[in-house]
Amino acid sequence: MKKIMLLIMVAGLFLVGCNSSNIERKAESNDNKKHKSTHSKRKANEQMKTFKVGEVVDADGVDIIVTKVEFNNDYDEYSAPENGQALKVSFKFKNHNDDQVLVDNSAFTMKSKQENFQEWFGTDDNHAGFSHLLNKGNIGTGYIYYDVPDSQRYTLEMDFVPLFDTVRGKWEIRKSDIKGNSNTNSSTSTNETTNEMKETEDDSEDYPYTAEEYNYLVDEYNSLTEGEKMNRVSRGVTNKEYNDLLERIEKEYDRLGDEADKEYEDFLKEQEKIDAEYEEEMRKEEERQAKEDAAYEKEQAEEDAAYEEEMRKEEERQSIEDAAYEEEMRKEEERQSIEDAAYEEEMRKEEERQAKEDAEFEEKMKALDEE
């Protein structure tokens, strides 16, 4: 009889182990499912695609995740950021290429309202910035501090050359996303049952589970429900009681999983709505900016044309003045040349007269000498 009872107890413990293992496997399966749905990869290429914080981006064989964005307030008045805020952006990288890949912070820049902002070096954090040479399968992490103004939206841009091709992308970071969490957009993981191993219920009341084993399930059930709470027991329970509670727990996990899925779907819909509104706003802003640029270019072209016309007329006037001045100078030279010729002729005649007088004087003197 003792041997039979011992075998019954061993069988009961085996069923407990199977059921607990089943719940754990179901929770792991649901967790993996949630992980895949939340972190499905999107490919980056030479176009400037928009990504989200927490999203896995395939950049030519290198997984890139912006894991966290937060404000840093650890500075004094002497090292404070010039623009008012120190924004810390954290990254995670994994190389899937056969070749080694260099990943460093120079591939990323921060913008706000189309203006670039530099990295902030006022922190005492010696680990800021990164430069990773990643072999295949290797993972690297790091973060960058940026000196930015207070704004409702920031844009992190990537210009990255993992191997031979340039890949680009940008992360639109709203102020509401900056909470210091590793991923504010990730949904809460829930356990989803798969019923891979459904144990056959045993209605017999001859094989009790201990109160401690049953109360473990009671505590788990109470942690999953907000209203109804079960009382703990002080006696052993039957297989049916134990399995009934296990089934109720599985239903609660199903309910929580459905709620989490709906919440995540609602979040995606709301995010799509926000993205659509933002894109529409950006489109209108681009149209407005394009009109302003066109009007400015037209005004600038008209001013340039008016200036060129004025310069042409000025050159024409200057050319006429220069021609008149040259004509005047030519006439003055001609008049001076005539005057010089008359003067030379007068001097020649004067010289001839003087020579004649000198000859007559010499002739008279010669005659006097002969007398």
mmCIF file of C-alpha atoms in Angstrom:
data_model
loop_
_atom_site.group_PDB
_atom_site.id
_atom_site.type_symbol
_atom_site.label_atom_id
_atom_site.label_comp_id
_atom_site.label_asym_id
_atom_site.label_seq_id
_atom_site.Cartn_x
_atom_site.Cartn_y
_atom_site.Cartn_z
ATOM 1 C CA MET A 1 0.000 0.000 0.000
ATOM 2 C CA LYS A 2 2.874 2.382 0.876
ATOM 3 C CA LYS A 3 4.444 1.712 -2.543
ATOM 4 C CA ILE A 4 1.152 2.550 -4.265
ATOM 5 C CA MET A 5 0.812 5.808 -2.333
ATOM 6 C CA LEU A 6 4.440 6.673 -3.171
ATOM 7 C CA LEU A 7 3.785 6.087 -6.880
ATOM 8 C CA ILE A 8 0.651 8.273 -6.685
ATOM 9 C CA MET A 9 2.630 11.129 -5.078
ATOM 10 C CA VAL A 10 5.374 10.869 -7.729
ATOM 11 C CA ALA A 11 2.722 10.966 -10.488
ATOM 12 C CA GLY A 12 1.129 14.043 -8.893
ATOM 13 C CA LEU A 13 4.452 15.863 -8.710
ATOM 14 C CA PHE A 14 5.102 14.950 -12.351
ATOM 15 C CA LEU A 15 1.746 16.504 -13.381
ATOM 16 C CA VAL A 16 2.619 19.687 -11.418
ATOM 17 C CA GLY A 17 5.926 19.904 -13.259
ATOM 18 C CA CYS A 18 4.259 19.374 -16.634
ATOM 19 C CA ASN A 19 1.594 22.027 -16.020
ATOM 20 C CA SER A 20 4.132 24.576 -14.727
ATOM 21 C CA SER A 21 6.424 23.857 -17.677
ATOM 22 C CA ASN A 22 3.436 24.232 -20.021
ATOM 23 C CA ILE A 23 2.597 27.695 -18.623
ATOM 24 C CA GLU A 24 6.247 28.787 -18.858
ATOM 25 C CA ARG A 25 6.497 27.602 -22.474
ATOM 26 C CA LYS A 26 3.263 29.414 -23.294
ATOM 27 C CA ALA A 27 4.528 32.599 -21.688
ATOM 28 C CA GLU A 28 7.823 32.306 -23.587
ATOM 29 C CA SER A 29 5.957 31.668 -26.858
ATOM 30 C CA ASN A 30 3.769 34.733 -26.320
ATOM 31 C CA ASP A 31 6.789 36.830 -25.317
ATOM 32 C CA ASN A 32 8.627 35.830 -28.492
ATOM 33 C CA LYS A 33 5.533 36.618 -30.545
ATOM 34 C CA LYS A 34 5.278 40.070 -28.993
ATOM 35 C CA HIS A 35 8.972 40.654 -29.484
ATOM 36 C CA LYS A 36 8.739 39.818 -33.162
ATOM 37 C CA SER A 37 5.661 41.953 -33.746
ATOM 38 C CA THR A 38 7.207 44.936 -31.963
ATOM 39 C CA HIS A 39 10.710 44.554 -33.416
ATOM 40 C CA SER A 40 10.081 43.492 -36.992
ATOM 41 C CA LYS A 41 12.854 44.859 -39.167
ATOM 42 C CA ARG A 42 12.548 47.676 -41.670
ATOM 43 C CA LYS A 43 15.215 48.170 -44.294
ATOM 44 C CA ALA A 44 17.122 51.406 -44.731
ATOM 45 C CA ASN A 45 18.549 52.387 -48.111
ATOM 46 C CA GLU A 46 19.869 55.497 -49.842
ATOM 47 C CA GLN A 47 16.488 57.200 -49.384
ATOM 48 C CA MET A 48 15.785 59.122 -46.174
ATOM 49 C CA LYS A 49 13.128 56.858 -44.621
ATOM 50 C CA THR A 50 11.550 57.700 -41.262
ATOM 51 C CA PHE A 51 11.882 55.235 -38.370
ATOM 52 C CA LYS A 52 10.665 55.092 -34.788
ATOM 53 C CA VAL A 53 12.402 54.766 -31.439
ATOM 54 C CA GLY A 54 12.693 51.073 -30.545
ATOM 55 C CA GLU A 55 12.307 49.915 -34.157
ATOM 56 C CA VAL A 56 14.905 47.505 -35.605
ATOM 57 C CA VAL A 57 16.421 49.034 -38.750
ATOM 58 C CA ASP A 58 18.353 46.845 -41.201
ATOM 59 C CA ALA A 59 21.106 49.141 -42.514
ATOM 60 C CA ASP A 60 22.804 47.020 -45.204
ATOM 61 C CA GLY A 61 23.234 44.022 -42.909
ATOM 62 C CA VAL A 62 23.703 45.982 -39.656
ATOM 63 C CA ASP A 63 20.790 46.068 -37.185
ATOM 64 C CA ILE A 64 20.401 49.516 -35.626
ATOM 65 C CA ILE A 65 18.029 50.291 -32.756
ATOM 66 C CA VAL A 66 17.579 53.681 -31.124
ATOM 67 C CA THR A 67 16.825 52.182 -27.737
ATOM 68 C CA LYS A 68 16.307 55.235 -25.578
ATOM 69 C CA VAL A 69 16.100 59.045 -25.729
ATOM 70 C CA GLU A 70 16.324 61.101 -22.553
ATOM 71 C CA PHE A 71 17.275 64.525 -21.246
ATOM 72 C CA ASN A 72 20.407 64.739 -19.126
ATOM 73 C CA ASN A 73 20.438 67.255 -16.252
ATOM 74 C CA ASP A 74 23.744 66.242 -14.668
ATOM 75 C CA TYR A 75 25.743 69.453 -15.202
ATOM 76 C CA ASP A 76 26.564 72.719 -13.468
ATOM 77 C CA GLU A 77 26.385 76.320 -14.660
ATOM 78 C CA TYR A 78 29.880 76.125 -16.162
ATOM 79 C CA SER A 79 29.274 73.019 -18.276
ATOM 80 C CA ALA A 80 25.600 73.629 -19.113
ATOM 81 C CA PRO A 81 24.632 73.130 -22.781
ATOM 82 C CA GLU A 82 24.640 76.388 -24.725
ATOM 83 C CA ASN A 83 21.233 75.725 -26.292
ATOM 84 C CA GLY A 84 19.537 74.805 -23.024
ATOM 85 C CA GLN A 85 19.128 70.987 -23.194
ATOM 86 C CA ALA A 86 21.441 67.962 -23.212
ATOM 87 C CA LEU A 87 19.730 65.196 -25.175
ATOM 88 C CA LYS A 88 21.104 61.663 -24.726
ATOM 89 C CA VAL A 89 20.404 59.134 -27.503
ATOM 90 C CA SER A 90 21.258 55.457 -26.912
ATOM 91 C CA PHE A 91 21.915 52.889 -29.660
ATOM 92 C CA LYS A 92 22.343 49.148 -30.137
ATOM 93 C CA PHE A 93 24.034 47.563 -33.175
ATOM 94 C CA LYS A 94 24.500 44.023 -34.491
ATOM 95 C CA ASN A 95 26.514 43.088 -37.588
ATOM 96 C CA HIS A 96 25.116 40.284 -39.780
ATOM 97 C CA ASN A 97 27.645 40.769 -42.609
ATOM 98 C CA ASP A 98 30.564 38.432 -43.240
ATOM 99 C CA ASP A 99 32.881 41.465 -43.379
ATOM 100 C CA GLN A 100 33.874 43.582 -40.409
ATOM 101 C CA VAL A 101 31.918 46.838 -40.106
ATOM 102 C CA LEU A 102 32.870 50.149 -38.457
ATOM 103 C CA VAL A 103 30.060 51.909 -36.568
ATOM 104 C CA ASP A 104 30.756 55.258 -34.887
ATOM 105 C CA ASN A 105 28.864 58.344 -33.771
ATOM 106 C CA SER A 106 29.944 60.391 -36.809
ATOM 107 C CA ALA A 107 27.203 58.592 -38.786
ATOM 108 C CA PHE A 108 24.489 60.411 -36.789
ATOM 109 C CA THR A 109 23.448 64.060 -36.582
ATOM 110 C CA MET A 110 20.732 65.846 -34.627
ATOM 111 C CA LYS A 111 18.342 68.463 -36.031
ATOM 112 C CA SER A 112 15.492 70.594 -34.799
ATOM 113 C CA LYS A 113 13.464 72.795 -37.137
ATOM 114 C CA GLN A 114 15.926 72.043 -39.972
ATOM 115 C CA GLU A 115 18.897 73.339 -37.941
ATOM 116 C CA ASN A 116 21.832 71.073 -37.079
ATOM 117 C CA PHE A 117 23.042 70.878 -33.490
ATOM 118 C CA GLN A 118 26.441 69.664 -32.331
ATOM 119 C CA GLU A 119 27.365 67.030 -29.795
ATOM 120 C CA TRP A 120 27.563 68.132 -26.166
ATOM 121 C CA PHE A 121 30.848 67.468 -24.367
ATOM 122 C CA GLY A 122 30.039 69.101 -21.022
ATOM 123 C CA THR A 123 29.399 65.805 -19.272
ATOM 124 C CA ASP A 124 31.841 63.934 -17.044
ATOM 125 C CA ASP A 125 30.652 60.700 -18.673
ATOM 126 C CA ASN A 126 33.811 59.241 -20.235
ATOM 127 C CA HIS A 127 31.818 56.597 -22.087
ATOM 128 C CA ALA A 128 29.893 59.038 -24.298
ATOM 129 C CA GLY A 129 30.362 58.482 -28.037
ATOM 130 C CA PHE A 130 31.319 55.174 -29.613
ATOM 131 C CA SER A 131 33.423 53.558 -32.307
ATOM 132 C CA HIS A 132 32.870 49.824 -32.822
ATOM 133 C CA LEU A 133 34.620 47.452 -35.226
ATOM 134 C CA LEU A 134 32.036 44.676 -35.341
ATOM 135 C CA ASN A 135 32.758 41.225 -36.700
ATOM 136 C CA LYS A 136 29.892 39.060 -37.908
ATOM 137 C CA GLY A 137 27.411 38.391 -35.104
ATOM 138 C CA ASN A 138 28.993 40.938 -32.744
ATOM 139 C CA ILE A 139 26.880 43.462 -30.849
ATOM 140 C CA GLY A 140 27.806 47.006 -29.841
ATOM 141 C CA THR A 141 26.061 49.691 -27.802
ATOM 142 C CA GLY A 142 26.691 53.349 -27.154
ATOM 143 C CA TYR A 143 25.152 56.776 -26.740
ATOM 144 C CA ILE A 144 25.641 60.362 -27.837
ATOM 145 C CA TYR A 145 24.870 63.636 -26.067
ATOM 146 C CA TYR A 146 23.568 66.536 -28.180
ATOM 147 C CA ASP A 147 23.358 70.231 -27.276
ATOM 148 C CA VAL A 148 19.803 71.147 -28.341
ATOM 149 C CA PRO A 149 17.162 73.803 -27.602
ATOM 150 C CA ASP A 150 13.820 73.041 -26.006
ATOM 151 C CA SER A 151 11.569 71.802 -28.818
ATOM 152 C CA GLN A 152 8.461 69.694 -29.376
ATOM 153 C CA ARG A 153 10.231 67.547 -31.978
ATOM 154 C CA TYR A 154 13.780 66.489 -32.798
ATOM 155 C CA THR A 155 15.115 64.619 -35.832
ATOM 156 C CA LEU A 156 18.032 62.194 -35.603
ATOM 157 C CA GLU A 157 19.538 61.634 -39.067
ATOM 158 C CA MET A 158 21.808 58.803 -40.206
ATOM 159 C CA ASP A 159 24.307 58.817 -43.072
ATOM 160 C CA PHE A 160 26.100 55.482 -42.771
ATOM 161 C CA VAL A 161 28.380 53.414 -45.036
ATOM 162 C CA PRO A 162 28.569 49.905 -43.518
ATOM 163 C CA LEU A 163 30.252 48.316 -46.533
ATOM 164 C CA PHE A 164 30.102 50.021 -49.939
ATOM 165 C CA ASP A 165 26.662 51.616 -50.188
ATOM 166 C CA THR A 166 25.409 54.625 -48.262
ATOM 167 C CA VAL A 167 22.268 54.064 -46.190
ATOM 168 C CA ARG A 168 20.246 56.931 -44.776
ATOM 169 C CA GLY A 169 17.390 57.313 -42.354
ATOM 170 C CA LYS A 170 15.882 59.548 -39.736
ATOM 171 C CA TRP A 171 14.116 59.132 -36.419
ATOM 172 C CA GLU A 172 11.388 61.650 -35.594
ATOM 173 C CA ILE A 173 11.538 62.107 -31.811
ATOM 174 C CA ARG A 174 8.624 63.850 -30.164
ATOM 175 C CA LYS A 175 9.084 65.491 -26.791
ATOM 176 C CA SER A 176 6.546 63.066 -25.342
ATOM 177 C CA ASP A 177 8.849 60.191 -26.406
ATOM 178 C CA ILE A 178 11.669 61.486 -24.202
ATOM 179 C CA LYS A 179 10.929 59.816 -20.880
ATOM 180 C CA GLY A 180 14.131 58.007 -20.006
ATOM 181 C CA ASN A 181 12.651 54.568 -20.721
ATOM 182 C CA SER A 182 14.575 52.154 -22.899
ATOM 183 C CA ASN A 183 11.655 51.947 -25.312
ATOM 184 C CA THR A 184 8.561 54.083 -24.717
ATOM 185 C CA ASN A 185 6.808 52.571 -27.729
ATOM 186 C CA SER A 186 7.076 48.923 -26.741
ATOM 187 C CA SER A 187 3.964 47.163 -25.520
ATOM 188 C CA THR A 188 3.841 45.143 -22.318
ATOM 189 C CA SER A 189 4.683 41.505 -22.894
ATOM 190 C CA THR A 190 1.933 39.080 -21.972
ATOM 191 C CA ASN A 191 1.801 35.321 -21.747
ATOM 192 C CA GLU A 192 -0.318 33.571 -24.374
ATOM 193 C CA THR A 193 -1.268 29.923 -23.898
ATOM 194 C CA THR A 194 -0.826 27.505 -26.800
ATOM 195 C CA ASN A 195 -2.248 24.288 -25.249
ATOM 196 C CA GLU A 196 0.715 22.276 -26.555
ATOM 197 C CA MET A 197 0.340 19.738 -23.763
ATOM 198 C CA LYS A 198 -3.225 19.508 -22.404
ATOM 199 C CA GLU A 199 -3.188 17.064 -19.538
ATOM 200 C CA THR A 200 -6.159 14.732 -19.190
ATOM 201 C CA GLU A 201 -8.220 15.752 -16.217
ATOM 202 C CA ASP A 202 -8.446 13.292 -13.436
ATOM 203 C CA ASP A 203 -11.733 13.705 -11.513
ATOM 204 C CA SER A 204 -10.541 11.495 -8.729
ATOM 205 C CA GLU A 205 -10.287 13.129 -5.327
ATOM 206 C CA ASP A 206 -7.739 10.566 -4.207
ATOM 207 C CA TYR A 207 -4.670 12.464 -5.517
ATOM 208 C CA PRO A 208 -4.450 15.799 -3.740
ATOM 209 C CA TYR A 209 -2.005 18.631 -4.531
ATOM 210 C CA THR A 210 -0.526 20.344 -1.510
ATOM 211 C CA ALA A 211 -1.900 23.661 -0.296
ATOM 212 C CA GLU A 212 1.448 25.280 -1.078
ATOM 213 C CA GLU A 213 1.283 24.134 -4.734
ATOM 214 C CA TYR A 214 -2.296 25.305 -5.118
ATOM 215 C CA ASN A 215 -1.693 28.625 -3.346
ATOM 216 C CA TYR A 216 1.117 29.347 -5.799
ATOM 217 C CA LEU A 217 -1.547 29.277 -8.550
ATOM 218 C CA VAL A 218 -3.944 31.305 -6.398
ATOM 219 C CA ASP A 219 -1.344 34.064 -6.034
ATOM 220 C CA GLU A 220 -0.662 33.969 -9.762
ATOM 221 C CA TYR A 221 -4.382 34.199 -10.546
ATOM 222 C CA ASN A 222 -4.901 37.098 -8.127
ATOM 223 C CA SER A 223 -1.977 38.956 -9.707
ATOM 224 C CA LEU A 224 -3.721 38.702 -13.106
ATOM 225 C CA THR A 225 -7.157 39.914 -11.995
ATOM 226 C CA GLU A 226 -8.184 43.356 -10.769
ATOM 227 C CA GLY A 227 -11.630 42.671 -9.303
ATOM 228 C CA GLU A 228 -12.234 39.061 -8.277
ATOM 229 C CA LYS A 229 -9.729 37.619 -5.790
ATOM 230 C CA MET A 230 -9.390 34.024 -4.610
ATOM 231 C CA ASN A 231 -8.657 33.008 -1.048
ATOM 232 C CA ARG A 232 -5.674 30.846 -0.264
ATOM 233 C CA VAL A 233 -6.359 27.345 1.093
ATOM 234 C CA SER A 234 -4.951 25.388 3.984
ATOM 235 C CA ARG A 235 -5.712 21.906 2.637
ATOM 236 C CA GLY A 236 -4.737 19.783 -0.284
ATOM 237 C CA VAL A 237 -6.788 19.956 -3.504
ATOM 238 C CA THR A 238 -7.842 17.492 -6.154
ATOM 239 C CA ASN A 239 -6.583 17.265 -9.699
ATOM 240 C CA LYS A 240 -9.840 18.798 -10.916
ATOM 241 C CA GLU A 241 -9.612 21.767 -8.571
ATOM 242 C CA TYR A 242 -5.988 22.318 -9.522
ATOM 243 C CA ASN A 243 -6.636 21.983 -13.274
ATOM 244 C CA ASP A 244 -9.765 24.176 -13.097
ATOM 245 C CA LEU A 245 -7.697 26.979 -11.574
ATOM 246 C CA LEU A 246 -4.933 26.383 -14.104
ATOM 247 C CA GLU A 247 -7.510 26.753 -16.887
ATOM 248 C CA ARG A 248 -8.803 29.983 -15.350
ATOM 249 C CA ILE A 249 -5.229 31.308 -15.249
ATOM 250 C CA GLU A 250 -4.768 30.403 -18.921
ATOM 251 C CA LYS A 251 -7.974 32.284 -19.772
ATOM 252 C CA GLU A 252 -6.694 35.331 -17.878
ATOM 253 C CA TYR A 253 -3.469 35.189 -19.867
ATOM 254 C CA ASP A 254 -5.578 34.965 -23.038
ATOM 255 C CA ARG A 255 -7.601 37.991 -21.902
ATOM 256 C CA LEU A 256 -4.508 40.011 -21.043
ATOM 257 C CA GLY A 257 -2.941 39.010 -24.335
ATOM 258 C CA ASP A 258 -6.016 40.140 -26.254
ATOM 259 C CA GLU A 259 -6.076 43.425 -24.337
ATOM 260 C CA ALA A 260 -2.400 43.985 -24.996
ATOM 261 C CA ASP A 261 -2.877 43.211 -28.685
ATOM 262 C CA LYS A 262 -5.796 45.630 -28.895
ATOM 263 C CA GLU A 263 -3.875 48.274 -26.982
ATOM 264 C CA TYR A 264 -0.917 47.839 -29.317
ATOM 265 C CA GLU A 265 -3.168 47.964 -32.393
ATOM 266 C CA ASP A 266 -4.826 51.123 -31.035
ATOM 267 C CA PHE A 267 -1.385 52.564 -30.422
ATOM 268 C CA LEU A 268 -0.344 51.774 -33.993
ATOM 269 C CA LYS A 269 -3.525 53.354 -35.352
ATOM 270 C CA GLU A 270 -3.013 56.448 -33.234
ATOM 271 C CA GLN A 271 0.638 56.560 -34.273
ATOM 272 C CA GLU A 272 -0.344 56.255 -37.925
ATOM 273 C CA LYS A 273 -2.836 59.082 -37.437
ATOM 274 C CA ILE A 274 -0.196 61.238 -35.769
ATOM 275 C CA ASP A 275 2.313 60.382 -38.489
ATOM 276 C CA ALA A 276 -0.234 61.212 -41.194
ATOM 277 C CA GLU A 277 -1.052 64.532 -39.525
ATOM 278 C CA TYR A 278 2.628 65.309 -39.152
ATOM 279 C CA GLU A 279 3.353 64.383 -42.762
ATOM 280 C CA GLU A 280 0.446 66.575 -43.895
ATOM 281 C CA GLU A 281 1.751 69.384 -41.730
ATOM 282 C CA MET A 282 5.239 68.909 -43.174
ATOM 283 C CA ARG A 283 3.821 68.816 -46.710
ATOM 284 C CA LYS A 284 1.999 72.101 -46.149
ATOM 285 C CA GLU A 285 5.112 73.573 -44.568
ATOM 286 C CA GLU A 286 7.182 72.454 -47.561
ATOM 287 C CA GLU A 287 4.611 73.975 -49.933
ATOM 288 C CA ARG A 288 4.650 77.217 -47.967
ATOM 289 C CA GLN A 289 8.439 77.193 -47.900
ATOM 290 C CA ALA A 290 8.539 76.432 -51.631
ATOM 291 C CA LYS A 291 6.244 79.394 -52.324
ATOM 292 C CA GLU A 292 8.366 81.648 -50.153
ATOM 293 C CA ASP A 293 11.520 80.415 -51.879
ATOM 294 C CA ALA A 294 9.945 80.936 -55.321
ATOM 295 C CA ALA A 295 8.799 84.454 -54.376
ATOM 296 C CA TYR A 296 12.235 85.238 -52.966
ATOM 297 C CA GLU A 297 13.974 83.878 -56.057
ATOM 298 C CA LYS A 298 11.639 85.914 -58.293
ATOM 299 C CA GLU A 299 12.264 89.066 -56.272
ATOM 300 C CA GLN A 300 16.001 88.376 -56.302
ATOM 301 C CA ALA A 301 15.935 87.799 -60.068
ATOM 302 C CA GLU A 302 14.070 91.075 -60.600
ATOM 303 C CA GLU A 303 16.536 92.935 -58.392
ATOM 304 C CA ASP A 304 19.458 91.330 -60.245
ATOM 305 C CA ALA A 305 17.916 92.263 -63.619
ATOM 306 C CA ALA A 306 17.328 95.872 -62.481
ATOM 307 C CA TYR A 307 20.883 96.076 -61.162
ATOM 308 C CA GLU A 308 22.315 94.679 -64.387
ATOM 309 C CA GLU A 309 20.256 97.195 -66.424
ATOM 310 C CA GLU A 310 21.476 100.038 -64.234
ATOM 311 C CA MET A 311 25.066 98.845 -64.620
ATOM 312 C CA ARG A 312 24.587 98.615 -68.412
ATOM 313 C CA LYS A 313 23.318 102.181 -68.572
ATOM 314 C CA GLU A 314 26.146 103.354 -66.328
ATOM 315 C CA GLU A 315 28.696 101.627 -68.567
ATOM 316 C CA GLU A 316 27.042 103.192 -71.624
ATOM 317 C CA ARG A 317 27.109 106.660 -70.015
ATOM 318 C CA GLN A 318 30.707 106.161 -68.958
ATOM 319 C CA SER A 319 31.587 105.024 -72.466
ATOM 320 C CA ILE A 320 30.026 108.201 -73.956
ATOM 321 C CA GLU A 321 31.872 110.376 -71.438
ATOM 322 C CA ASP A 322 35.136 108.570 -72.173
ATOM 323 C CA ALA A 323 34.630 109.050 -75.938
ATOM 324 C CA ALA A 324 33.867 112.762 -75.457
ATOM 325 C CA TYR A 325 36.908 113.143 -73.225
ATOM 326 C CA GLU A 326 39.128 111.396 -75.767
ATOM 327 C CA GLU A 327 37.764 113.642 -78.551
ATOM 328 C CA GLU A 328 38.439 116.709 -76.451
ATOM 329 C CA MET A 329 41.960 115.520 -75.719
ATOM 330 C CA ARG A 330 42.528 114.837 -79.418
ATOM 331 C CA LYS A 331 41.429 118.357 -80.313
ATOM 332 C CA GLU A 332 43.591 119.812 -77.535
ATOM 333 C CA GLU A 333 46.584 117.892 -78.822
ATOM 334 C CA GLU A 334 45.857 119.068 -82.366
ATOM 335 C CA ARG A 335 45.565 122.713 -81.231
ATOM 336 C CA GLN A 336 48.762 122.362 -79.197
ATOM 337 C CA SER A 337 50.493 120.835 -82.193
ATOM 338 C CA ILE A 338 49.457 123.836 -84.404
ATOM 339 C CA GLU A 339 50.603 126.299 -81.743
ATOM 340 C CA ASP A 340 53.916 124.467 -81.389
ATOM 341 C CA ALA A 341 54.404 124.507 -85.174
ATOM 342 C CA ALA A 342 53.646 128.292 -85.333
ATOM 343 C CA TYR A 343 55.990 128.913 -82.430
ATOM 344 C CA GLU A 344 58.756 126.918 -84.119
ATOM 345 C CA GLU A 345 58.188 128.814 -87.379
ATOM 346 C CA GLU A 346 58.369 132.139 -85.536
ATOM 347 C CA MET A 347 61.555 131.057 -83.798
ATOM 348 C CA ARG A 348 63.032 129.978 -87.137
ATOM 349 C CA LYS A 349 62.285 133.398 -88.654
ATOM 350 C CA GLU A 350 63.678 135.123 -85.581
ATOM 351 C CA GLU A 351 66.850 133.084 -85.937
ATOM 352 C CA GLU A 352 67.100 133.989 -89.627
ATOM 353 C CA ARG A 353 66.598 137.703 -88.827
ATOM 354 C CA GLN A 354 69.160 137.532 -86.059
ATOM 355 C CA ALA A 355 71.588 135.741 -88.368
ATOM 356 C CA LYS A 356 71.075 138.427 -91.054
ATOM 357 C CA GLU A 357 71.655 141.201 -88.509
ATOM 358 C CA ASP A 358 74.749 139.455 -87.240
ATOM 359 C CA ALA A 359 76.067 139.098 -90.815
ATOM 360 C CA GLU A 360 75.465 142.828 -91.552
ATOM 361 C CA PHE A 361 77.166 143.797 -88.296
ATOM 362 C CA GLU A 362 80.180 141.694 -89.119
ATOM 363 C CA GLU A 363 80.267 143.211 -92.612
ATOM 364 C CA LYS A 364 80.300 146.756 -91.149
ATOM 365 C CA MET A 365 83.010 145.857 -88.676
ATOM 366 C CA LYS A 366 85.076 144.361 -91.436
ATOM 367 C CA ALA A 367 84.718 147.563 -93.504
ATOM 368 C CA LEU A 368 85.810 149.709 -90.568
ATOM 369 C CA ASP A 369 88.830 147.534 -90.037
ATOM 370 C CA GLU A 370 89.861 147.927 -93.668
ATOM 371 C CA GLU A 371 89.678 151.765 -93.435
#
